[in-house]
Coordinates of C-alpha atoms and ligand atoms in Angstrom, one line a residue:
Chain A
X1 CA 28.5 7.0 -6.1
X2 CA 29.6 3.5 -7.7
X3 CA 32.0 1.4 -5.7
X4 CA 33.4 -2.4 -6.8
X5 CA 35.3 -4.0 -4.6
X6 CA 37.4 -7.1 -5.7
X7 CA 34.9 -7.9 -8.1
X8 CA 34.5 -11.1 -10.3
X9 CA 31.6 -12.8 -12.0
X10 CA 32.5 -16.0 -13.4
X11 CA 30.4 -18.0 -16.1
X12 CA 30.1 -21.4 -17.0
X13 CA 33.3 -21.4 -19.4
X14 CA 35.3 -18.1 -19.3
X15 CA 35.7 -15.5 -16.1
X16 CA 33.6 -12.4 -17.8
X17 CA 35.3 -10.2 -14.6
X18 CA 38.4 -10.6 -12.1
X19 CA 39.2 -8.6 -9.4
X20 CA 37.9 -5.6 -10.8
X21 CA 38.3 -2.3 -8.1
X22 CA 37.0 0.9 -8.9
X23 CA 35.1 4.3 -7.4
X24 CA 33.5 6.5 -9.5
X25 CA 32.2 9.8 -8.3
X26 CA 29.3 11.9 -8.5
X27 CA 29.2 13.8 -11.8
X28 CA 32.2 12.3 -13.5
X29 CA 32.1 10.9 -17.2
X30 CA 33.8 7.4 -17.2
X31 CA 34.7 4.8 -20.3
X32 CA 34.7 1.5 -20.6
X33 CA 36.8 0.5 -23.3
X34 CA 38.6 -3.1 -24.1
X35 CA 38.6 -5.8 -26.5
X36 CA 35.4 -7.8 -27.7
X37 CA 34.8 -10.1 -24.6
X38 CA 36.6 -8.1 -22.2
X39 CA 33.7 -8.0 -19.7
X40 CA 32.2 -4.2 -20.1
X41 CA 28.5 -5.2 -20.9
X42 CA 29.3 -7.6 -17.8
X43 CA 30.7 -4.7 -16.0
X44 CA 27.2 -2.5 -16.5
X45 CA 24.7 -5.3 -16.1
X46 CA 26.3 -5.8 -12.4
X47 CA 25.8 -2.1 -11.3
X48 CA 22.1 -2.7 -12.9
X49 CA 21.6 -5.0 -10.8
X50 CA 21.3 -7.5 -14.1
X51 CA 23.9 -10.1 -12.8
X52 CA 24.9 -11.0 -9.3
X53 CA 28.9 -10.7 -8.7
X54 CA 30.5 -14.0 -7.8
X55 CA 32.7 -12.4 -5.7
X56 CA 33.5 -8.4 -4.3
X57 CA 30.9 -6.1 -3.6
X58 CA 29.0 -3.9 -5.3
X59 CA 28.1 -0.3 -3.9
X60 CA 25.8 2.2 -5.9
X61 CA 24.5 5.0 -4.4
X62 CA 25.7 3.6 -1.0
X63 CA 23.1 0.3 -1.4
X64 CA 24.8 -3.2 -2.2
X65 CA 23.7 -4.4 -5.2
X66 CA 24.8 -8.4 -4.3
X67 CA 22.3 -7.8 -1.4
X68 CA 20.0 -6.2 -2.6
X69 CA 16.0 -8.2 -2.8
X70 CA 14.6 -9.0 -6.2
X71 CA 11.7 -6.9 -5.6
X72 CA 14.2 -3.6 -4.3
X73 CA 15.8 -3.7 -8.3
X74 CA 13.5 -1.9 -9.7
X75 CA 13.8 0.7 -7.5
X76 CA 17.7 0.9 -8.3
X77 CA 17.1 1.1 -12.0
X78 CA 14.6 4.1 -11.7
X79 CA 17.6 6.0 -10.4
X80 CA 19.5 5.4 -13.5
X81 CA 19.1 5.4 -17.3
X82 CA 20.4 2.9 -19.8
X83 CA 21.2 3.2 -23.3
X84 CA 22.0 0.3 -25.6
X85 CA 23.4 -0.6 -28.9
X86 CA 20.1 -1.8 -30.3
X87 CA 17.8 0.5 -28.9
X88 CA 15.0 -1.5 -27.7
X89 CA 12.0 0.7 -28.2
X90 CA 8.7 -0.4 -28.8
X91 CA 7.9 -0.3 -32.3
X92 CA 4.0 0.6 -32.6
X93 CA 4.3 3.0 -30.5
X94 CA 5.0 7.0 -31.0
X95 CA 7.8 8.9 -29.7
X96 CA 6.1 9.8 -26.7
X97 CA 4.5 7.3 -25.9
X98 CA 7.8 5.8 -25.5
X99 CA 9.7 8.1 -23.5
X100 CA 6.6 8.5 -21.3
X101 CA 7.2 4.6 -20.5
X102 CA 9.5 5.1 -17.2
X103 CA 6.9 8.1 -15.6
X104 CA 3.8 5.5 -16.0
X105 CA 5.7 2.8 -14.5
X106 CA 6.1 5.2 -11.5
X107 CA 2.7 6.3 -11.8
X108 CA 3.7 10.0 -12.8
X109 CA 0.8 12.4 -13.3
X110 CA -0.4 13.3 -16.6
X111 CA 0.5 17.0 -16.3
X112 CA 4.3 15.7 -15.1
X113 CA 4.8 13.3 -17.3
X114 CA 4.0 15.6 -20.9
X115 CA 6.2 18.7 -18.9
X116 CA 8.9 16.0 -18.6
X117 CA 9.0 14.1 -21.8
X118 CA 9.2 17.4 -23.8
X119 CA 12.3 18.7 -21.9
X120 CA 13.9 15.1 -22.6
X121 CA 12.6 15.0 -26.0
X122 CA 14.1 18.8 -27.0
X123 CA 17.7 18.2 -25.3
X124 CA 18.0 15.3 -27.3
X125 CA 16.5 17.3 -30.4
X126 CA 13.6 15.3 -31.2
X127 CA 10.8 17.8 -29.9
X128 CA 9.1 18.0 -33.8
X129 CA 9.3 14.0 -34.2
X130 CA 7.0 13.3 -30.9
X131 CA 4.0 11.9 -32.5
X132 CA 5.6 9.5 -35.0
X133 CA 5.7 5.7 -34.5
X134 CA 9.2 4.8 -33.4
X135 CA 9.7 1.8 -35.7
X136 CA 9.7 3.8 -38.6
X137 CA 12.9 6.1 -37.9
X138 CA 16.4 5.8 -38.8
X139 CA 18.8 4.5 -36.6
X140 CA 20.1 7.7 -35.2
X141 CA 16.7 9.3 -34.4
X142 CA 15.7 5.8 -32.4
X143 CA 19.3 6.5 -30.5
X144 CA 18.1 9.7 -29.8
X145 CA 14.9 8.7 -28.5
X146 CA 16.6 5.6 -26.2
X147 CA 18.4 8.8 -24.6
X148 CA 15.0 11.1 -24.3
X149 CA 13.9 8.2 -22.6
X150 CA 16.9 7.2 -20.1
X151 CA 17.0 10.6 -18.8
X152 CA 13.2 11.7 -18.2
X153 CA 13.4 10.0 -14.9
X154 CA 16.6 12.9 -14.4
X155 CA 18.9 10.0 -13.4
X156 CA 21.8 10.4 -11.3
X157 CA 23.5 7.8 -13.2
X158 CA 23.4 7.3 -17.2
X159 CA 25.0 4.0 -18.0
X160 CA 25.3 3.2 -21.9
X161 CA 26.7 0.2 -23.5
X162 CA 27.9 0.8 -27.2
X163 CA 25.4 3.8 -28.0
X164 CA 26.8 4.3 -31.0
X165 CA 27.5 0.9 -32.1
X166 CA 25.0 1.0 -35.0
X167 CA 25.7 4.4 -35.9
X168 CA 27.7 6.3 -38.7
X169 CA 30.5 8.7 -37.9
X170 CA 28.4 11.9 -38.5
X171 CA 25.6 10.2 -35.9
X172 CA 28.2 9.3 -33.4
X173 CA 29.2 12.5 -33.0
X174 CA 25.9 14.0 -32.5
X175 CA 24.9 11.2 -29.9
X176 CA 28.4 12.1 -28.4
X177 CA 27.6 15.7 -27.9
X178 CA 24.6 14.6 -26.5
X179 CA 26.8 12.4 -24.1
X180 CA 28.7 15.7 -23.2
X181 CA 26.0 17.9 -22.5
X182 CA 24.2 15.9 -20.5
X183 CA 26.8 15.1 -18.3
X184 CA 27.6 18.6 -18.4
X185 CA 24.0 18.6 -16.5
X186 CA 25.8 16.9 -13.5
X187 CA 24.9 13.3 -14.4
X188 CA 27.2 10.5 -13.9
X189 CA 27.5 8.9 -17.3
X190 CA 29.0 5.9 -18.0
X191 CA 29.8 4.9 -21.1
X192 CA 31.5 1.5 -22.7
X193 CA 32.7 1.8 -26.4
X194 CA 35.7 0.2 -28.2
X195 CA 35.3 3.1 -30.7
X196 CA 38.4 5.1 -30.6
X197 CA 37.2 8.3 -31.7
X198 CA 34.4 8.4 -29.2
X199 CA 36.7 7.6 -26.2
X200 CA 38.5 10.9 -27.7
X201 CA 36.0 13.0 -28.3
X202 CA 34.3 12.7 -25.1
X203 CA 37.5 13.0 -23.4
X204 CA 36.8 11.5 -19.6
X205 CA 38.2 8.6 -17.5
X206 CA 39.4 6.0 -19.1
X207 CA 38.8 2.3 -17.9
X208 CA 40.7 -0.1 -19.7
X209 CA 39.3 -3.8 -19.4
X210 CA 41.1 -6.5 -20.6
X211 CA 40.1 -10.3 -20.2
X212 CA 37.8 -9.3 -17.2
X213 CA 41.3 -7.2 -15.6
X214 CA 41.4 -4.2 -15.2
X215 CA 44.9 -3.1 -16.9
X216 CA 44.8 1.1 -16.6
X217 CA 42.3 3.8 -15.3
X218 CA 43.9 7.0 -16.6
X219 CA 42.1 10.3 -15.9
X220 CA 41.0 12.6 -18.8
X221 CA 43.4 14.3 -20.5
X222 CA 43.6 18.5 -19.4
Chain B
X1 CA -5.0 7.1 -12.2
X2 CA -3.0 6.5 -15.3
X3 CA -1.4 3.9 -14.3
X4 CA -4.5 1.7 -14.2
X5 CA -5.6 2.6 -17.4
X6 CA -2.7 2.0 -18.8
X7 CA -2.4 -1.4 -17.4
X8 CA -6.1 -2.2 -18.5
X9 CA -5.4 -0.8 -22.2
X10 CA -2.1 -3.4 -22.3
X11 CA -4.5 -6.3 -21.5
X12 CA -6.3 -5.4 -24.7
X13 CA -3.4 -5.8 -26.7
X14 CA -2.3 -8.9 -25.3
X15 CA -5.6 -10.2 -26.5
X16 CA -5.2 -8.5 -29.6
X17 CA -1.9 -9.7 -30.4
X18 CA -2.5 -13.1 -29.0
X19 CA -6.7 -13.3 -30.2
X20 CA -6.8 -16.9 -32.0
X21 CA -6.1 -18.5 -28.5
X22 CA -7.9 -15.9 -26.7
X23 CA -10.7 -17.5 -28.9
X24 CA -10.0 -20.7 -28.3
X25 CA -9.4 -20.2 -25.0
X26 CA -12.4 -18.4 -24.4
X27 CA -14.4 -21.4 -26.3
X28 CA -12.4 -24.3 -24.4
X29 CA -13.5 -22.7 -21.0
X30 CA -16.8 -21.6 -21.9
X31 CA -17.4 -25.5 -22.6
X32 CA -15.9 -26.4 -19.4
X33 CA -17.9 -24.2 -17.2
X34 CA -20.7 -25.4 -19.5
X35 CA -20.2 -29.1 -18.6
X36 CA -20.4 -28.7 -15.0
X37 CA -23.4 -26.1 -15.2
X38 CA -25.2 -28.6 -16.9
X39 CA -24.7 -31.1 -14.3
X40 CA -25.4 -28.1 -11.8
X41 CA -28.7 -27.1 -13.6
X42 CA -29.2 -31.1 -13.1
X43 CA -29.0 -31.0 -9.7
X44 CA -30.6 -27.8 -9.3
X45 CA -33.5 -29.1 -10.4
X46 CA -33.5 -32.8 -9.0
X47 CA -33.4 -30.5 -5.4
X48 CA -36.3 -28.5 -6.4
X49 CA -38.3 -31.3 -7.8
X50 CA -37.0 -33.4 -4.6
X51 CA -38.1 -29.9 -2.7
X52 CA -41.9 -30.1 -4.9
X53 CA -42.5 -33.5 -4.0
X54 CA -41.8 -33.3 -0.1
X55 CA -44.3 -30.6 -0.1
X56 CA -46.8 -33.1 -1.3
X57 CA -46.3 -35.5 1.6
X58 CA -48.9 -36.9 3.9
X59 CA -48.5 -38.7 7.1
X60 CA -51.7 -40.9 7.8
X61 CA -53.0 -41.5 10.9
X62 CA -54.9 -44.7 11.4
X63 CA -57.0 -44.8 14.4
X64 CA -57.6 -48.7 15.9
X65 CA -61.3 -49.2 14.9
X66 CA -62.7 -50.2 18.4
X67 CA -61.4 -46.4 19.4
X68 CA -64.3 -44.2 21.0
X69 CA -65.1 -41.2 20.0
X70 CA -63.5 -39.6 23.2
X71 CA -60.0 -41.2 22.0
X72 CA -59.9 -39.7 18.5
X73 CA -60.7 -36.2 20.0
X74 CA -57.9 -36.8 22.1
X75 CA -55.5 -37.7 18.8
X76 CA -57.1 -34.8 17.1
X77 CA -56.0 -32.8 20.4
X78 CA -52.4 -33.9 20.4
X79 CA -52.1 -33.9 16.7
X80 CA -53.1 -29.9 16.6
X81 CA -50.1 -29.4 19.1
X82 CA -47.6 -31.0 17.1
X83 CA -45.4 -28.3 15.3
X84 CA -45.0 -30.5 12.6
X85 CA -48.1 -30.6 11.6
X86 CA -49.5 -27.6 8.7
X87 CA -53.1 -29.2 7.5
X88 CA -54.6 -31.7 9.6
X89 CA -58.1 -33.6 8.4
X90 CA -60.1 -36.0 9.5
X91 CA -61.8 -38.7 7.3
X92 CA -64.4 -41.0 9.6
X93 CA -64.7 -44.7 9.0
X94 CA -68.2 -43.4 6.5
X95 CA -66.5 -41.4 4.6
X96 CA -63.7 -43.4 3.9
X97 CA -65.8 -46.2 2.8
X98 CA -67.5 -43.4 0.4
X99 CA -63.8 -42.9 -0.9
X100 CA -63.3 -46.3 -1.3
X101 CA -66.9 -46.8 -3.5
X102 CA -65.6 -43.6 -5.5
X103 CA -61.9 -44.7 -6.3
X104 CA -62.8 -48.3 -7.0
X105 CA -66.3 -48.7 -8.0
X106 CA -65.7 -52.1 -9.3
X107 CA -64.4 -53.4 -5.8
X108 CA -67.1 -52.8 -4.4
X109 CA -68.9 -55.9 -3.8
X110 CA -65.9 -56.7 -2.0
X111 CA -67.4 -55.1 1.4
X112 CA -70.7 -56.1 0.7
X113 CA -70.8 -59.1 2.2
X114 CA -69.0 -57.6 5.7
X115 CA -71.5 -56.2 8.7
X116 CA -69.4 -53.9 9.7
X117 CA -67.6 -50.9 7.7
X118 CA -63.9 -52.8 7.8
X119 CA -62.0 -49.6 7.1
X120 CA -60.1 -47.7 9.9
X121 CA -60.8 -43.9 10.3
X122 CA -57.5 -41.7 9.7
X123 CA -56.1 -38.3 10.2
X124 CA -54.0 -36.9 7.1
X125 CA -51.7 -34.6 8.2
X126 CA -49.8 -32.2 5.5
X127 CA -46.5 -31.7 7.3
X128 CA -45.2 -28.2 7.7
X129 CA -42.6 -27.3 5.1
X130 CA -39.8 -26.8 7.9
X131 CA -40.5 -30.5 9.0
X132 CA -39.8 -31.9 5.7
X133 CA -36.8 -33.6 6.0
X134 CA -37.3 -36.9 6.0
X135 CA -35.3 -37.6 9.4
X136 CA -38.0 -35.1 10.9
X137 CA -40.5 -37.0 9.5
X138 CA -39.3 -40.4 11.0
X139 CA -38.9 -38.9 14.3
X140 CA -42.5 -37.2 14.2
X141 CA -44.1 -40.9 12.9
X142 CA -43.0 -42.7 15.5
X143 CA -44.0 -40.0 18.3
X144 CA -47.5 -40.5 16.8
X145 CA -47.6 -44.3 16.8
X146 CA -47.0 -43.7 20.8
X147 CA -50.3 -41.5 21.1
X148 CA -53.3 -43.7 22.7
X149 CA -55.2 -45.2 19.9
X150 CA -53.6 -44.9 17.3
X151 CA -53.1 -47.9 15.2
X152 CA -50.9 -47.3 12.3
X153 CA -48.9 -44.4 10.6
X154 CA -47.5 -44.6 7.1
X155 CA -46.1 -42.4 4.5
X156 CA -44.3 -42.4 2.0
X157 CA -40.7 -42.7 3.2
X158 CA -38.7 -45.0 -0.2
X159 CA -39.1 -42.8 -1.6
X160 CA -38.2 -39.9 -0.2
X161 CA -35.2 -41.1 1.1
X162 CA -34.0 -42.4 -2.3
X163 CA -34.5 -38.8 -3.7
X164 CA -32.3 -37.1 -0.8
X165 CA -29.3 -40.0 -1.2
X166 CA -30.3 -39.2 -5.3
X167 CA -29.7 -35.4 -4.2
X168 CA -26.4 -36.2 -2.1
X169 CA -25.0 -38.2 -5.0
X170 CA -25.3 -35.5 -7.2
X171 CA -24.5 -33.2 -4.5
X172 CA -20.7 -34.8 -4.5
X173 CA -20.9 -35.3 -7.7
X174 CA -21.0 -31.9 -8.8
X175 CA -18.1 -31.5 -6.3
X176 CA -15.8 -33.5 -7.9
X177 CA -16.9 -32.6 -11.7
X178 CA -16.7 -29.2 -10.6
X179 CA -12.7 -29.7 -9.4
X180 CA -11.8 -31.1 -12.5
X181 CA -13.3 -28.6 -14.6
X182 CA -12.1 -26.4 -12.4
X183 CA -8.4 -27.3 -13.4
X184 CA -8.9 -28.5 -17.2
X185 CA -10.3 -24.3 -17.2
X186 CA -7.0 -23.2 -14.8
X187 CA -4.7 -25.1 -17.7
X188 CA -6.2 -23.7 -20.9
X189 CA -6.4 -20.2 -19.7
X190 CA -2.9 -20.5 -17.9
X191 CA -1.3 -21.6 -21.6
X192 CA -3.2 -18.7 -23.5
X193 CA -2.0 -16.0 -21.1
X194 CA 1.8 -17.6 -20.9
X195 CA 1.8 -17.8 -25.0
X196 CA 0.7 -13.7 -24.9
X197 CA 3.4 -13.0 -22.1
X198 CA 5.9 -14.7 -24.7
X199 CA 4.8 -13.1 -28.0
X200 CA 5.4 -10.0 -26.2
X201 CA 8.8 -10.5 -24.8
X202 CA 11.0 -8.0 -26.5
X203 CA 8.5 -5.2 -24.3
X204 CA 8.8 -7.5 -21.1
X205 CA 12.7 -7.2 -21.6
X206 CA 12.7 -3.0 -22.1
X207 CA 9.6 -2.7 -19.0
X208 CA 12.4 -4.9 -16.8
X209 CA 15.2 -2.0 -18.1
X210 CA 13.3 0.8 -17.2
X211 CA 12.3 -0.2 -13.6
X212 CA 9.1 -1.7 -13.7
X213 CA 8.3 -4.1 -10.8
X214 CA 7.0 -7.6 -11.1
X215 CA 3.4 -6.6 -10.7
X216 CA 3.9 -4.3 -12.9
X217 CA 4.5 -6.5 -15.7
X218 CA 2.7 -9.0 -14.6
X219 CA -1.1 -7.1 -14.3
X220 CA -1.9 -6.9 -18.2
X221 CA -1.9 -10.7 -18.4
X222 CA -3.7 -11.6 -15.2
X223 CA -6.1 -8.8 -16.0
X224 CA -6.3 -10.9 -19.3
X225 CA -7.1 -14.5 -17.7
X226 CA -9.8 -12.8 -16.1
X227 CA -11.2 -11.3 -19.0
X228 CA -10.7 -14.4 -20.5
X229 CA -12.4 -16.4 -17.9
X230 CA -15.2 -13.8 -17.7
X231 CA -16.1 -14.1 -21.3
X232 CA -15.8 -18.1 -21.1
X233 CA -18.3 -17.9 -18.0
X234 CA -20.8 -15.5 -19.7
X235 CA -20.9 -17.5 -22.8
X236 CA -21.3 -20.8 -20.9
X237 CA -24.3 -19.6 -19.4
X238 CA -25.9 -18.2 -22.8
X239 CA -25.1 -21.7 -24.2
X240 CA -26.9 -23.7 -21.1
X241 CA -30.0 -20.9 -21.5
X242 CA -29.5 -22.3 -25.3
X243 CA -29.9 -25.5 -24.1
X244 CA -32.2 -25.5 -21.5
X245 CA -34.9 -23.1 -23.5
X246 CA -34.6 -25.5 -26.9
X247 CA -35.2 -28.5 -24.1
X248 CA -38.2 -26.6 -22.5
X249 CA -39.4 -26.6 -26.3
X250 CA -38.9 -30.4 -26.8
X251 CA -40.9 -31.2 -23.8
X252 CA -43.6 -29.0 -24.6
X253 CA -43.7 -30.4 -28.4
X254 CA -43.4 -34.2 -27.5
X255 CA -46.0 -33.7 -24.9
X256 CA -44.5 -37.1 -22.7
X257 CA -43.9 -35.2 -19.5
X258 CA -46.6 -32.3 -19.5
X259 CA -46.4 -30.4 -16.2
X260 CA -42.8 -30.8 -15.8
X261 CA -42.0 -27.7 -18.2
X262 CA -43.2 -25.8 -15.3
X263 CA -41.3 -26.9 -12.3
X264 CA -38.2 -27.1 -14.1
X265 CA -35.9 -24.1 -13.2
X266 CA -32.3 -22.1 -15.0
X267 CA -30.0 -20.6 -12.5
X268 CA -31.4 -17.9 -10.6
X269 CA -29.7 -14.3 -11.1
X270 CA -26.9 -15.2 -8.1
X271 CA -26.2 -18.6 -9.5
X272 CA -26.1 -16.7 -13.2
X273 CA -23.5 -14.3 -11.6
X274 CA -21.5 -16.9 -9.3
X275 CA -20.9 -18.8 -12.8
X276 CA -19.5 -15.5 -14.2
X277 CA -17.4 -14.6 -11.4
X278 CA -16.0 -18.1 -11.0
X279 CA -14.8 -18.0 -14.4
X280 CA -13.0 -14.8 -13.7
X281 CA -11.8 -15.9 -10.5
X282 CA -9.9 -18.7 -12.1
X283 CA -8.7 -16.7 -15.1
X284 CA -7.1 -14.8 -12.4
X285 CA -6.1 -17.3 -10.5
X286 CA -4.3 -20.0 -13.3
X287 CA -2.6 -16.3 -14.9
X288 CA -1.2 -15.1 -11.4
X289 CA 0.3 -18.8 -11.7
X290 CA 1.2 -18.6 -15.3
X291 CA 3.3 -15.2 -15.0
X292 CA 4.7 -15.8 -11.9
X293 CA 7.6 -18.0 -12.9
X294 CA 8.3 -15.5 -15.5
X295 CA 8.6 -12.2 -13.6
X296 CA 12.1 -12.4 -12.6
X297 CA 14.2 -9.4 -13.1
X298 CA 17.8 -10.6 -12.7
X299 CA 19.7 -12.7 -14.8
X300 CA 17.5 -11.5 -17.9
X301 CA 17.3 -7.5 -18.7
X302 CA 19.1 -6.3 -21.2
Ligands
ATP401 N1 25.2 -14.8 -19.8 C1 26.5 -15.3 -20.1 N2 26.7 -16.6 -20.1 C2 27.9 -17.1 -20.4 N3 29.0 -16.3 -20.7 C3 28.8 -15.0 -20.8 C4 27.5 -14.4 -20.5 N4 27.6 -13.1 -20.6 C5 28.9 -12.8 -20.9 N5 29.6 -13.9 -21.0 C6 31.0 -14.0 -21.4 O1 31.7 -13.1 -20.5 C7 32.8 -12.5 -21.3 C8 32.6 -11.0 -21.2 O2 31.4 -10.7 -21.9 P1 30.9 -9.2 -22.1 O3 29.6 -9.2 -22.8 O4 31.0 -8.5 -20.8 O5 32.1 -8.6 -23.0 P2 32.1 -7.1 -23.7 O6 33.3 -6.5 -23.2 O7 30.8 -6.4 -23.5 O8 32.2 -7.5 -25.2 P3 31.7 -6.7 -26.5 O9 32.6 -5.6 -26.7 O10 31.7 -7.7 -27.6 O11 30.3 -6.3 -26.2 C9 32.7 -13.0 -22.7 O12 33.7 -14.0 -22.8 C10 31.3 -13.7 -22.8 O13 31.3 -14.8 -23.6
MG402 MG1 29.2 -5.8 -24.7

């Protein structure tokens, strides 16, 4: 499914990644933990297609992402979802309209895209909320919402870079169920946190970065 | 079929958000295309008048006064074959003398004194309205002044040929005039749609996230230069009607050049429309080059 090989990415002052080899498989549930600075967000932007590696390859989905044409990423991100710290949903618009976004951009039928955005919208609990402006929710109902909206398109891969960052405990652990169940689904999630208790509580393969190493990759625990 | 619409409805809000320059914007091009439709409507004209006054144009055809009657038939004969040639009269060596009593009474003790009627008969020939350029002209004179008994052939060719090099001049002029324009309009619209593309960013940034291509991204904005130009084309034409109807008025009241009111023309319903389209051509054109550069997807999601 996801495949680095000897990878490093280098920027102007610090190396972000070095040597960094890993496989993940279909339907596993992988975290990224590590230190501020330890190269995670680095780690997800290259399998998005977001950064180039400097050196290694980079195999998702059997397609090599160093390789792959400008105008061929967005193709590679409509196979995947992405879920970030600070949401980034627009605003002025409602609920819908903003899980909808990803079905438009593929030019999704009406009839499709409504089916669709209501499953997303009920397994991430926000089914009752879908005609109110997103800009005017609390945190954890945006979160929720980011998450409708990475897996409408039914990814094959979720990737998620601190979901929780901006989050209470109480809310972490509901976004973390969400985590669960939809990997339960059969969706590769990947997941980078330095929060302990969410490492724990989702209980899958561990990647430990440090200073752009890799130091340990220990499976989850039985 | 939603995916148009939705594309279409995101050009509105760029102009929404963005609307003060999509004013200005609008206003800057509509006085662009405005200049150089004045200088077309100039030339427009000055063709047409130019077009007017050839029509009016009238080869004569002396005859050498010691010709017999036999040899003017024979002009008249040759004349009538000539293509060229739309209204052909004759006026005889009397009557011409009877014009010249009638247009200057008070010459007329000039030929008094003269035994013989001095004045040459002539042919006037109104030249058909394919045959009025003025090279065409030349060349049918001087086939004329070959024909047996003829003595003279004039008309009125200054002037015609200053109007045609007056027409050409204007001709490259409106070239030129209309390339600069052209690229003052391309800048101003190019700025407005790039200052839209970055007050709207933070939505670029989450469209790139969620897989949307280039032209994707980029359609809203050049959909919006070509709005923008559209709207700056239309309005440049209701200002030159503006314009051109108050200086219709100021003819008519000063009363210096009656008659010209009516041979003055606007644009005709194509020319109206070109100006239109033109303007929307290059809104498209300088916001396909404004967006461009800014469409990359690498190096800048998340
Ligand atoms: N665009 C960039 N230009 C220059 N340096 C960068 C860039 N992106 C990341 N870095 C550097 O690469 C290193 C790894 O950054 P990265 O964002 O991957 O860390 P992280 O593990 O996600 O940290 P955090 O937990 O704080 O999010 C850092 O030292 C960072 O300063
Ligand atoms: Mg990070």
């Amino acid at each position: 499914m996801i495949q680095l090989f000897h990878v490093s990415k280098f920027f102007e002052r610090c190396t972000a990644l070095h040597d960094v080899t890993v496989r993940i498989e279909k339907g596993e549930c992988v975290l990224l933990t590590g230190p501020s600075g330890a190269g995670k967000t680095t780690l997800l932007k290259l399998i998005f297609g977001a950064e180039i590696p400097d050196e290694g390859q980079i195999l998702v989905q059997n397609r090599n992402i160093a390789r792959l044409r400008e105008a061929d990423i967005p193709y590679l991100r409509r196979t995947m979802g992405f879920v970030l710290q600070n949401f980034k949903l627009l605003p002025k618009k409602t609920v819908f309209d903003n899980v909808a976004l990803p079905l438009i951009i593929q030019g999704v039928s009406r009839a499709d895209s409504k089916r669709k955005v209501g499953e997303a919208l009920k397994a991430v609990g926000m089914n009752h909320k879908h005609t109110s402006q997103t800009g005017v929710m609390s945190a954890g109902e945006q979160q929720r919402v980011c998450i409708a909206r990475a897996i409408v398109n039914n990814p094959i891969i979720l990737l998620a870079d601190e979901p929780t960052g901006n989050l209470d405990t109480v809310l972490t652990s509901e976004i973390v169920e969400l985590f669960k169940t939809i990997h339960a689904r059969g969706t590769t999630v990947l997941l980078a946190t330095h929060n302990q208790s969410v490492v724990e509580e989702m209980n899958g393969r561990v990647l430990h970065l440090q200073a752009g190493r890799m130091v340990s990759d220990k499976g989850p625990a039985a | 079929m939603r995916r148009p619409l939705y594309l279409i409805q995101e050009a509105f809000v760029n102009i929404r958000i963005n609307r003060t320059s999509v004013m200005i914007g609008i206003i800057t091009t509509a006085f662009t295309i405005s200049c150089f439709g004045l200088f077309a409507l100039l030339y427009g004209n000055l063709k047409n008048l130019a077009g007017t006054l050839q029509q009016d144009i009238e080869v004569l055809v002396y005859v050498q006064p010691e010709a017999s009657d036999k040899i003017v038939e024979g002009i008249r004969q040759r004349l009538e074959g000539e293509k060229a040639v739309n209204v052909l009269s004759f006026v005889s060596k009397a009557e011409a003398l009877k014009e010249f009593h009638q247009q200057f009474p008070d010459e007329s003790t000039l030929l008094q004194g003269m035994e013989e009627n001095p004045l040459p008969a002539s042919f006037v020939v109104q030249i058909s309205p394919q045959f009025q350029e003025s090279d065409s002209i030349e060349a049918f004179a001087e086939r004329i002044k070959q024909f047996p008994g003829v003595e003279q052939v004039r008309y009125s060719q200054d002037w015609i040929d200053t109007l045609a090099l007056l027409v050409s001049y204007f001709e490259f002029g409106a070239i030129v005039i209309g390339l600069i324009l052209a690229v003052a309009t391309i800048t101003i619209i190019a700025n407005t749609v790039r200052l839209s593309f970055y007050l709207r960013k933070e939505e670029i940034e989450i469209l790139r996230l969620i897989g949307a291509t280039g032209s994707f991204i980029a359609t809203p904005y050049v959909i919006e230069g070509a709005l923008l130009g559209a709207c700056g084309g239309a309005l440049a034409l209701v200002l030159l009607k503006g314009v051109f109807e108050f200086f219709l008025l100021e003819i008519n009241a000063s009363g210096w050049f009656s008659g010209l009111e009516s041979v003055l023309i606007f644009f005709p319903f194509q020319t109206s429309l070109f100006l239109v389209l033109s303007g929307m051509l290059l809104g498209c054109g300088s916001s396909i080059i404004s967006v461009f550069g800014l469409m990359r997807v690498r190096n800048e999601a998340t």
